[in-house]
Short mmCIF file of C-alpha atoms in Angstrom, two decimals:
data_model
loop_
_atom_site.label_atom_id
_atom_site.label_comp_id
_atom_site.label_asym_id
_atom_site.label_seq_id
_atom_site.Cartn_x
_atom_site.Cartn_y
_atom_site.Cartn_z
CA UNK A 1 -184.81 61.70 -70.09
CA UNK A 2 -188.30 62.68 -69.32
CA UNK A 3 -188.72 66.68 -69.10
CA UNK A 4 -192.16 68.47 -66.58
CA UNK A 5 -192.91 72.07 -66.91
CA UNK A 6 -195.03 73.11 -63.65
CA UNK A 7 -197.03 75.95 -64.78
CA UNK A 8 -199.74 78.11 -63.45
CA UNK A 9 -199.15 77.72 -59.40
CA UNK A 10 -197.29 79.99 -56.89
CA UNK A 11 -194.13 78.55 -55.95
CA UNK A 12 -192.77 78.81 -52.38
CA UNK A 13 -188.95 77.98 -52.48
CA UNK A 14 -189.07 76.48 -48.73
CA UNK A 15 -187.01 79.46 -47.66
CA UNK A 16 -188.99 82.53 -48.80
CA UNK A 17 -192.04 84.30 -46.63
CA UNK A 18 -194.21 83.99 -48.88
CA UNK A 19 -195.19 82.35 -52.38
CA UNK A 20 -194.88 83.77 -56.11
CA UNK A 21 -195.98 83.05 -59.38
CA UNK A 22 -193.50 80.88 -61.04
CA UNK A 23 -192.58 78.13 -63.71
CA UNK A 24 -190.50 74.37 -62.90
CA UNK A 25 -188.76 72.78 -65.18
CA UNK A 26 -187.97 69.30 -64.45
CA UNK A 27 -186.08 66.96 -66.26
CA UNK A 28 -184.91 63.71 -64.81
CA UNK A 29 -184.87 63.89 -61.22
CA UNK A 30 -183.50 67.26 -60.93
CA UNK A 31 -184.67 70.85 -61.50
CA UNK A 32 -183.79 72.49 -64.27
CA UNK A 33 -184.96 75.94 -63.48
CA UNK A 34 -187.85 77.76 -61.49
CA UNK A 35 -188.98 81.38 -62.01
CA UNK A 36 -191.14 84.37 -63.68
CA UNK A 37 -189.84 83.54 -66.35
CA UNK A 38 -188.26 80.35 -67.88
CA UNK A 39 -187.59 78.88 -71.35
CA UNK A 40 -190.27 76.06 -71.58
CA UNK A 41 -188.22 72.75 -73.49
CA UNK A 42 -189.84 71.42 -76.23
CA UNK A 43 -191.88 68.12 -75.85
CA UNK A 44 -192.03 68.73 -72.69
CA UNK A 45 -194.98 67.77 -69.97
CA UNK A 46 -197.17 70.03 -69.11
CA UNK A 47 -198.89 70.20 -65.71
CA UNK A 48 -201.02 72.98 -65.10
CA UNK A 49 -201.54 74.09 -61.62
CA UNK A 50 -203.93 76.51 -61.48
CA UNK A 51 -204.69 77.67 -57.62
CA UNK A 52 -202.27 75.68 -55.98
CA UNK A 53 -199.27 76.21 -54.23
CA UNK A 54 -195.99 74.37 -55.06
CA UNK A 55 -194.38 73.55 -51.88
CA UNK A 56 -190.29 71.53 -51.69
CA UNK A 57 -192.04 67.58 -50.73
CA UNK A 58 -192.89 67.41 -46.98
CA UNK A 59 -190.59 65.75 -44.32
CA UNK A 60 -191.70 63.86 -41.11
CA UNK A 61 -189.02 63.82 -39.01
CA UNK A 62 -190.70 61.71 -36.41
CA UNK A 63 -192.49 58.31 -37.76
CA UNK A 64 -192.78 54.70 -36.85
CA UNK A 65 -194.28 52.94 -40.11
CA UNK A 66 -194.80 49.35 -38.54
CA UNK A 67 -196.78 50.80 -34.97
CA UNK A 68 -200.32 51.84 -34.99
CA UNK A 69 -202.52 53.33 -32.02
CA UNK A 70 -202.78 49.57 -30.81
CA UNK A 71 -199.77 49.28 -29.24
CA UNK A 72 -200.81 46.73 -27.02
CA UNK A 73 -200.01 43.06 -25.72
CA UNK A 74 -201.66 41.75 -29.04
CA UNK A 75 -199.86 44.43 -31.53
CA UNK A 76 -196.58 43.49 -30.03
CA UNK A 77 -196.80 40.07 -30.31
CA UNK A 78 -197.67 40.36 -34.49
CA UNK A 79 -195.01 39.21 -36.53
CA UNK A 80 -192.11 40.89 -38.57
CA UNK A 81 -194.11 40.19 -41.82
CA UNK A 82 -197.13 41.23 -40.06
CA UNK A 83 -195.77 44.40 -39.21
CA UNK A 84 -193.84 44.84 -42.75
CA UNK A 85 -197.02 44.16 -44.79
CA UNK A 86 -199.38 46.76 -42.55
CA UNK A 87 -196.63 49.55 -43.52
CA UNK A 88 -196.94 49.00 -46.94
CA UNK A 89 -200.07 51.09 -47.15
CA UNK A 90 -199.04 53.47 -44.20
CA UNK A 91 -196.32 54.31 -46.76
CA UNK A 92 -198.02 54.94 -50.27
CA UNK A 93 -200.52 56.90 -47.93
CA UNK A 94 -198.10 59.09 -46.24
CA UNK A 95 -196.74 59.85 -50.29
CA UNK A 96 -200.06 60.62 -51.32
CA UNK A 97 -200.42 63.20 -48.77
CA UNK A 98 -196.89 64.94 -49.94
CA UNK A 99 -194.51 63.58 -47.37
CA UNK A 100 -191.83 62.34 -49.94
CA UNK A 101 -189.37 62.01 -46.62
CA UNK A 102 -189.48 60.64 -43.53
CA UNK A 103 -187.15 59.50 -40.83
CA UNK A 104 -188.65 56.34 -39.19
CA UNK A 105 -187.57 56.42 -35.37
CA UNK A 106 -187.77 52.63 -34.13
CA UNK A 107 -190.66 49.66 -34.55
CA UNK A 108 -191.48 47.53 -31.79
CA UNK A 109 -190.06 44.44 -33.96
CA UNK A 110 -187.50 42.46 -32.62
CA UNK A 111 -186.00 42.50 -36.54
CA UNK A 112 -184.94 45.52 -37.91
CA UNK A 113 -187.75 45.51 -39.96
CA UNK A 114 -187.70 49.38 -40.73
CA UNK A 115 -184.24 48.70 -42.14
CA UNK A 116 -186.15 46.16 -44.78
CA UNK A 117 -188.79 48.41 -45.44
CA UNK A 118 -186.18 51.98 -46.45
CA UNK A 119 -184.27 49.26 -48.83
CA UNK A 120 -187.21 48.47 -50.41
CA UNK A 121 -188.39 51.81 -51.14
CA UNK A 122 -184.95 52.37 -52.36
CA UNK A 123 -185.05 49.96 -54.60
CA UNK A 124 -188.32 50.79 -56.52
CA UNK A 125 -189.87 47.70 -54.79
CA UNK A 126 -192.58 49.49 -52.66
CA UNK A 127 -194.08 52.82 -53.13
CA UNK A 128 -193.10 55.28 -50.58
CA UNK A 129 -191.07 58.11 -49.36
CA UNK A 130 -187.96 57.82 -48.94
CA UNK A 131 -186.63 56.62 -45.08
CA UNK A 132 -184.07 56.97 -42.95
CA UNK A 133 -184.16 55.06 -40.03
CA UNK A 134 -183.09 54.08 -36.54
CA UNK A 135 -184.15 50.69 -36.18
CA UNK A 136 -184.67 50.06 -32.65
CA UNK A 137 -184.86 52.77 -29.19
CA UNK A 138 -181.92 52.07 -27.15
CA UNK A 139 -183.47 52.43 -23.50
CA UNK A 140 -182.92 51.46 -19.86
CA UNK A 141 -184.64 48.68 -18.43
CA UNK A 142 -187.94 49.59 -17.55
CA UNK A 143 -188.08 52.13 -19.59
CA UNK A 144 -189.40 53.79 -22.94
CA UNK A 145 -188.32 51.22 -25.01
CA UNK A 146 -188.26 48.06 -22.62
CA UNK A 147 -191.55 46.69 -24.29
CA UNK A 148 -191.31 43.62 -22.00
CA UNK A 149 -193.31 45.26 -18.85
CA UNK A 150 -196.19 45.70 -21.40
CA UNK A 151 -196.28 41.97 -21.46
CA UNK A 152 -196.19 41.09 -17.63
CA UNK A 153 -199.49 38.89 -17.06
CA UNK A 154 -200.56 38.91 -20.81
CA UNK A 155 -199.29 35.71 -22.24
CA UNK A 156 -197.52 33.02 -21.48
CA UNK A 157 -194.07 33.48 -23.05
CA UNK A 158 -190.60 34.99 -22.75
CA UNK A 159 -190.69 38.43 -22.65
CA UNK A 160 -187.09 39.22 -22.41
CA UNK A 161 -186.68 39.39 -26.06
CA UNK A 162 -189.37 42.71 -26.16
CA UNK A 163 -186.67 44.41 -23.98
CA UNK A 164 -185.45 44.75 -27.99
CA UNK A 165 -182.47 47.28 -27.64
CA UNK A 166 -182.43 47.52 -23.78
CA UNK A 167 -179.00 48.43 -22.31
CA UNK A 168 -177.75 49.22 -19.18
CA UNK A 169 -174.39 50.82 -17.85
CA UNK A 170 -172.00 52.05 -20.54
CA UNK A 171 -170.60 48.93 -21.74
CA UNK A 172 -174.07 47.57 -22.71
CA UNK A 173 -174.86 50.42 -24.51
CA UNK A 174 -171.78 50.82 -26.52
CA UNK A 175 -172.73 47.42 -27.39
CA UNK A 176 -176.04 47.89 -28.56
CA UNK A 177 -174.96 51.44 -30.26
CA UNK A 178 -172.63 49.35 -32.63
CA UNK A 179 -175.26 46.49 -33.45
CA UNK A 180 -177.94 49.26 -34.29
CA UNK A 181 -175.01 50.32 -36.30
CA UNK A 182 -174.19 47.04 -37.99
CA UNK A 183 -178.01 46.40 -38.58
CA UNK A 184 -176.79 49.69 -41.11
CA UNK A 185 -178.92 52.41 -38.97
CA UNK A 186 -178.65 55.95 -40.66
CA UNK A 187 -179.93 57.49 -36.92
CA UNK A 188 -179.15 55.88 -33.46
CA UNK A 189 -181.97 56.87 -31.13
CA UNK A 190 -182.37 56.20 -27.05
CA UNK A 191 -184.85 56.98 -24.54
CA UNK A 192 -183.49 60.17 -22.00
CA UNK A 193 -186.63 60.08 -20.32
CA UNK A 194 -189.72 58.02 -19.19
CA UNK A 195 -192.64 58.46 -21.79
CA UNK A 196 -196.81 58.55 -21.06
CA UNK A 197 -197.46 55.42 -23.72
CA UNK A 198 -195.20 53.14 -22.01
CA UNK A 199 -196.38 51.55 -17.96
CA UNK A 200 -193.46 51.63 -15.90
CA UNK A 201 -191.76 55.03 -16.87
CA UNK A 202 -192.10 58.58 -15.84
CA UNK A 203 -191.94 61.57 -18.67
CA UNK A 204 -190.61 63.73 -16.04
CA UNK A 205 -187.55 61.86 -15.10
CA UNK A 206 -184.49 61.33 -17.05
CA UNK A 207 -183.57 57.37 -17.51
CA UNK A 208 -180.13 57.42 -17.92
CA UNK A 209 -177.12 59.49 -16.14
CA UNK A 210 -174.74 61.64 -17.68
CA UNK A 211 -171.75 58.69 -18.29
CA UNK A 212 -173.97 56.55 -19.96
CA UNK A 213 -175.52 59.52 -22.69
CA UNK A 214 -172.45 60.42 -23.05
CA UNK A 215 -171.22 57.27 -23.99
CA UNK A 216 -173.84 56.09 -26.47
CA UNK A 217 -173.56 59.32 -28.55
CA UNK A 218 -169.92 59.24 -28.52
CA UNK A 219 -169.86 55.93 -29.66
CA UNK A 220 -172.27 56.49 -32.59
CA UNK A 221 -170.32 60.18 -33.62
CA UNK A 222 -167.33 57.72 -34.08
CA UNK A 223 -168.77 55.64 -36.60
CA UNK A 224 -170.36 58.74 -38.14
CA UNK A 225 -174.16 58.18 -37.01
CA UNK A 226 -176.43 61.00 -35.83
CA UNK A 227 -178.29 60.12 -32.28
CA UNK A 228 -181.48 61.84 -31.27
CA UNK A 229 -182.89 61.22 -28.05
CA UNK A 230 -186.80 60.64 -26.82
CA UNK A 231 -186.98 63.12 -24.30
CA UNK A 232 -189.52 64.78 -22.43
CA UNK A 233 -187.79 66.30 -19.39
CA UNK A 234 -186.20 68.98 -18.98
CA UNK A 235 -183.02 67.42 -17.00
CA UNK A 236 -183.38 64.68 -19.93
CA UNK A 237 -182.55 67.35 -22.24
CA UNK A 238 -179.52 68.99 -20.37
CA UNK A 239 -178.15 66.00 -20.30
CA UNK A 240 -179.05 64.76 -24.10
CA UNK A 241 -177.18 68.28 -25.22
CA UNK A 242 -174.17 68.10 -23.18
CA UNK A 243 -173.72 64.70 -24.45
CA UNK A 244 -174.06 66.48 -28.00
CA UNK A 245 -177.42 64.52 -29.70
CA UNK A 246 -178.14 66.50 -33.03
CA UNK A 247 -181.80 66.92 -32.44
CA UNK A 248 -184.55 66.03 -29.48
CA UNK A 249 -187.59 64.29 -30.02
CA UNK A 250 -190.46 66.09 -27.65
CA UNK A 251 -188.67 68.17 -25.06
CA UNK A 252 -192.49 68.86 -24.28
CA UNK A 253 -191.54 69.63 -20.79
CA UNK A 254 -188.54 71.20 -21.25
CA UNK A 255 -187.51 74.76 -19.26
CA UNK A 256 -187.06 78.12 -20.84
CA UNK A 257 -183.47 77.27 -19.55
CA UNK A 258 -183.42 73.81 -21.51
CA UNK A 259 -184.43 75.23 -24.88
CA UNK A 260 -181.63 77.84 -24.34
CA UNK A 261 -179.09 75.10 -23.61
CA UNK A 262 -180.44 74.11 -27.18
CA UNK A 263 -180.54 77.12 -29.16
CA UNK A 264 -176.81 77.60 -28.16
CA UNK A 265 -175.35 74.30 -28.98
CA UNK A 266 -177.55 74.03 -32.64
CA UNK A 267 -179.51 71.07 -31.62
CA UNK A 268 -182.97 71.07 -33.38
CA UNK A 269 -186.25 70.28 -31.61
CA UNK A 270 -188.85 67.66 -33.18
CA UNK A 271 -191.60 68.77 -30.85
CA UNK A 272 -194.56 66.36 -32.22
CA UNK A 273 -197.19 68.77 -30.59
CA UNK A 274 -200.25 67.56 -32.02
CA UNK A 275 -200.22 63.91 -30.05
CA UNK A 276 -198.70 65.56 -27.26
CA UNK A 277 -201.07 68.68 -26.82
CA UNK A 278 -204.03 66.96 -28.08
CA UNK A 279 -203.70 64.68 -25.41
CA UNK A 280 -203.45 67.49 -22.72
CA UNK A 281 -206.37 69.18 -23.34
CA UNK A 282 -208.89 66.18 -23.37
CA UNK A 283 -207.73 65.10 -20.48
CA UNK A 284 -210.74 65.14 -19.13
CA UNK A 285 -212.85 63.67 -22.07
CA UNK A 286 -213.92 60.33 -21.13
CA UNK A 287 -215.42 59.22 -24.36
CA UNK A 288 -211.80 59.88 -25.77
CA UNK A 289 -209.57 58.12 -23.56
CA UNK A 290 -212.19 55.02 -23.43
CA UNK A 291 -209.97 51.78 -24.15
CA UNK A 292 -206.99 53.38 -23.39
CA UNK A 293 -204.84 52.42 -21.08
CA UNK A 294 -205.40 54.18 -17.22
CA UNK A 295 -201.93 55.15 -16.45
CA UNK A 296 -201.35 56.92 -19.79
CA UNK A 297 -204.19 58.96 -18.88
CA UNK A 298 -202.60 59.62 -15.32
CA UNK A 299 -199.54 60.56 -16.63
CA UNK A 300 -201.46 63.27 -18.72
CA UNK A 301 -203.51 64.60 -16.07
CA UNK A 302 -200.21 65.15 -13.95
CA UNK A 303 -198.47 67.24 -16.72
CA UNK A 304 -201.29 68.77 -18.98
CA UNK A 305 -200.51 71.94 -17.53
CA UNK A 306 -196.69 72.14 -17.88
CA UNK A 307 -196.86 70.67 -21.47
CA UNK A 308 -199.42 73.43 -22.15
CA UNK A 309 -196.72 76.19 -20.58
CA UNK A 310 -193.51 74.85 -22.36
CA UNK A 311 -195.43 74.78 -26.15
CA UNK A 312 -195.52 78.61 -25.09
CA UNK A 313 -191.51 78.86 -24.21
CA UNK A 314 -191.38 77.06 -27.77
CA UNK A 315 -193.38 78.96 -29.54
CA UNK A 316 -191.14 82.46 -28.19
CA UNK A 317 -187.64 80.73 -28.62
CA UNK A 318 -185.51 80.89 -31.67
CA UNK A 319 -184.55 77.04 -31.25
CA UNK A 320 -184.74 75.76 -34.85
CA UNK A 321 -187.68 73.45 -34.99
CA UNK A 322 -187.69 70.36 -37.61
CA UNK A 323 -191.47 68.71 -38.57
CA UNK A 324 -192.37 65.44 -36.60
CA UNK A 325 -195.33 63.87 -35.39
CA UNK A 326 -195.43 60.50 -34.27
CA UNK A 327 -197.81 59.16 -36.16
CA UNK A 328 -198.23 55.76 -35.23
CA UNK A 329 -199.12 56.35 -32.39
CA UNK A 330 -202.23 57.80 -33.96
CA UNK A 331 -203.05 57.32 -37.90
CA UNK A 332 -200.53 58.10 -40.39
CA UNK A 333 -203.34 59.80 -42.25
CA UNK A 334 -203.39 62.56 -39.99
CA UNK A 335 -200.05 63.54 -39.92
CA UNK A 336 -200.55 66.57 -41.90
CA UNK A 337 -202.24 67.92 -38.54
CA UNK A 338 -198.87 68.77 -36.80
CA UNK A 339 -199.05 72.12 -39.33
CA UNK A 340 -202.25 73.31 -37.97
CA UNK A 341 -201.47 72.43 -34.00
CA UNK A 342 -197.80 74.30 -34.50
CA UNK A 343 -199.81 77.57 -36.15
CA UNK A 344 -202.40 77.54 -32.99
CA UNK A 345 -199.85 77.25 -30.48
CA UNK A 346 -198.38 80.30 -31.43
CA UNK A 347 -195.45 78.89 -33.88
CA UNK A 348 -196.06 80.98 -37.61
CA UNK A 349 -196.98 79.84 -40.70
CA UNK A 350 -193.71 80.31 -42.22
CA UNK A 351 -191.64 78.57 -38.97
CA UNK A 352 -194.35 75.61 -39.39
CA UNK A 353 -193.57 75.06 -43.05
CA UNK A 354 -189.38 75.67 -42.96
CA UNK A 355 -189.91 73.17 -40.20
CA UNK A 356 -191.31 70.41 -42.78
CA UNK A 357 -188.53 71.21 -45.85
CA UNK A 358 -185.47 73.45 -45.34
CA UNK A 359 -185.22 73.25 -41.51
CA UNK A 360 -185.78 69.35 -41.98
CA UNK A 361 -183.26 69.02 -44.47
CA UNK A 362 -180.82 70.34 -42.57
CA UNK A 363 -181.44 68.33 -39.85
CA UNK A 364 -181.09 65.21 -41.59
CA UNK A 365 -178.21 66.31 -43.63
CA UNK A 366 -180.41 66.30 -47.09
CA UNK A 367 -178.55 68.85 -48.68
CA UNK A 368 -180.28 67.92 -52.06
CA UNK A 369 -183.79 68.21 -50.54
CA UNK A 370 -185.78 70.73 -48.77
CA UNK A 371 -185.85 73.00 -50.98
CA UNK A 372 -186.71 74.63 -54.75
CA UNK A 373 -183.62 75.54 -56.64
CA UNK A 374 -182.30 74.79 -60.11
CA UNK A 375 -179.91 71.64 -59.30
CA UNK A 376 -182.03 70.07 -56.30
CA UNK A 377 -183.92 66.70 -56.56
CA UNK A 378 -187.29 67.20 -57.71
CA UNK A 379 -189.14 66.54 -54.50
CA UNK A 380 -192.38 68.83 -55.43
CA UNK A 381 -196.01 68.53 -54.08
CA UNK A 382 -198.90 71.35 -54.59
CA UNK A 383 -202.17 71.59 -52.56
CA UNK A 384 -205.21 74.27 -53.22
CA UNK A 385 -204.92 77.37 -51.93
CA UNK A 386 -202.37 79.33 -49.58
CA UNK A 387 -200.86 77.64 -47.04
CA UNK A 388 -199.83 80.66 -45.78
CA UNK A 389 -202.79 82.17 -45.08
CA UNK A 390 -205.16 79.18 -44.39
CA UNK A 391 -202.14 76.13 -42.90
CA UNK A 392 -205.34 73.40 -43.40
CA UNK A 393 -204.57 73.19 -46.50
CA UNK A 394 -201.06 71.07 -45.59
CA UNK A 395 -203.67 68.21 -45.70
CA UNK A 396 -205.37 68.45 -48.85
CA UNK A 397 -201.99 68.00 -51.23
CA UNK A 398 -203.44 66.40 -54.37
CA UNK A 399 -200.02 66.78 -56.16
CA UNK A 400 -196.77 64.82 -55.52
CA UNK A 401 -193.92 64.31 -57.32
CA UNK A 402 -191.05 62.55 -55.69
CA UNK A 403 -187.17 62.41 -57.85
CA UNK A 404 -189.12 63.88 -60.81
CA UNK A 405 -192.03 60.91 -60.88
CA UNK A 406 -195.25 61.97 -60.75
CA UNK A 407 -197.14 59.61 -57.91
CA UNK A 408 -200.20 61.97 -57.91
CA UNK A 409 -202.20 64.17 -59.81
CA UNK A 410 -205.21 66.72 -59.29
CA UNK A 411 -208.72 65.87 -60.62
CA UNK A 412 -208.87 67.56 -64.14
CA UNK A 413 -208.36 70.27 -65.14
CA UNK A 414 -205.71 71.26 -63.01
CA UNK A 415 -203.94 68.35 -64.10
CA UNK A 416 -204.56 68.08 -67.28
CA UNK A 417 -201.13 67.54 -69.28
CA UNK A 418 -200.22 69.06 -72.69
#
């Protein structure tokens, strides 16, 4: 069994407030021990690393591997192995940046090809972090996840079969709830509200009534499947909690009232500020919104301000925030830039990085992640500097070790071995 000492770095448990000097052991793909002071093994790997901080592996909590900005006619209408094979490098990419989890929250594949892709991974057949995944987005007609309005006057085909997991009334979506389930979905997730990337939807509305959330998460807590809801909307999320989701996916326009409502019943928020907020405040950049679609634009316009107020109510509540982004819907490669957006809108350092490994372990019910402790899988990345002090750093990991494999090294001679 293959033994690592991690020398040299300060090591930030993903609980503590701050970093410390400190030695890993690693053998396997557990840790062995981490301290001051620790009896190095002999024959053992040594990786010396020298100005860096050693961090528990990042977690996205918010991804769609098979989507990219182009989301659409043309991009919906690629293939399943299209779609598979353009992930492949979305996923060794977000590894190499120090994500060694992520939770993949639906494709726009009519497949479950998500499902493929975690299995594969898995398996030691693709290089990658490791997935969990709800396949599809269970959603209203017409709404967030009803792809098939994108289509209307595009091509000449059926479109029904880009409504992918659309359900309506509660005996449709107990239906769909138990396919996504069969497909072998570790998450179920549905649209609460209308979304600003989709045409025929409003963010500020909720899309389905009480009966029907409650239904669908009732039928997934049955079969013993988490649900997590897009929602933007403050009634969205009222509704979403009372039905009893386990975390929300935005709530970017969610009431002081709402987060509350949250805080009390331990549902985390995945607030994926950086496409949302970024967004808002270029609304009125023309070069950036040139080729995008009009009513995405509108939408943003209309609610720049009140996304802009509720990241404040975030920012002051003690709701317990878990790391997303939603890349896909811009590059995976910049990911990394949910740390600094959380820091500037008033969320700290330490909240921003608990929200990427112990907060995000909890969330998905990691138990053996998220965090550094003698016993815990050896999920370990390092990046230059103090992310503490200066949170840019987040995107300049040049160490990653994922189940005690080494997928990425420093430039010499930080990581020069011994």
């Amino acid at each position: 069994m293959a033994t690592t000492v991690i020398t040299g770095a300060t090591v930030w448990d993903g609980l503590s407030e701050s970093a410390v000097a400190g030695t890993i052991v690693v053998s396997g793909d557990r840790i062995v021990s981490c301290g001051p002071a620790v009896d190095l093994p002999d024959g053992a790997e040594v990786v010396d690393l020298s100005g860096h901080t050693v961090t528990p592996g990042f977690m996205d909590c918010h991804t769609h591997v098979t989507i990219n900005p182009d989301i659409g006619p043309s991009a919906l209408m690629r293939g399943s192995a299209q779609k598979a094979l353009g992930a492949l490098p979305v996923l060794k990419e977000l590894l190499g940046n120090g994500f060694t989890t992520i939770r993949d929250l639906c494709g726009t594949d009519v497949d479950p090809t998500t499902l493929y892709l975690r299995d594969a991974v898995a398996a030691g057949m693709i290089e990658g972090p490791r997935m969990l995944v709800a396949p599809h987005l269970i959603s209203a007609r017409g709404g967030h996840g009803d792809f098939s309005g994108a289509m209307a006057g595009e091509f000449q085909c059926d479109h029904r079969a880009l409504e992918l997991a659309a359900a309506d009334g509660p005996d449709e979506i107990r239906t769909r709830v138990r396919q996504q389930i069969r497909y072998g979905a570790d998450w179920i997730k549905f649209a609460a509200s209308g979304g600003f990337s989709t045409p025929s939807d409003d963010p500020a509305l909720p899309t389905y009534s009480q009966e029907e959330m409650n239904t669908l998460v009732a039928t997934a807590k049955d079969l013993g499947v988490p649900v997590t809801p897009h929602c933007v909307c403050d009634e969205g999320v009222k509704r979403a909690v009372r039905a009893g989701v386990r975390s929300i996916e935005h709530g970017n326009l969610a009431s002081a009232e709402a987060l509350t409502m949250m805080q009390d019943h331990g549902v985390f928020l995945v607030p994926t500020q950086y496409t949302m907020l970024d967004d808002a405040r270029r609304v009125d950049d023309d070069a950036y919104w040139k080729g995008q679609p009009m009513y995405k634009r509108r939408k943003y316009q209309r609610y720049a301000k009140d996304l802009l107020d509720s990241a404040e109510l975030v920012a002051d509540s003690a709701i317990k925030l878990a790391f997303g982004t939603d890349a896909g819907m811009f590059p995976h490669r910049d990911n990394w830039r949910e740390f600094p957006m959380l820091v500037a809108n008033g969320i700290s350092a330490h909240r921003a990085l608990t929200s990427a490994t112990s907060v995000a372990a909890e969330l998905l019910g990691l138990d053996d992640l998220g965090t550094i402790a003698p016993g815990k899988i050896a999920d370990l990345i390092a990046m230059p500097g103090d992310p503490f002090t200066d949170i840019a750093v987040t995107g300049q990991v040049d160490f990653v070790m994922k189940e005690g494999v080494i997928h990425q090294r420093p430039p010499s001679p930080a990581g020069s071995a011994g």
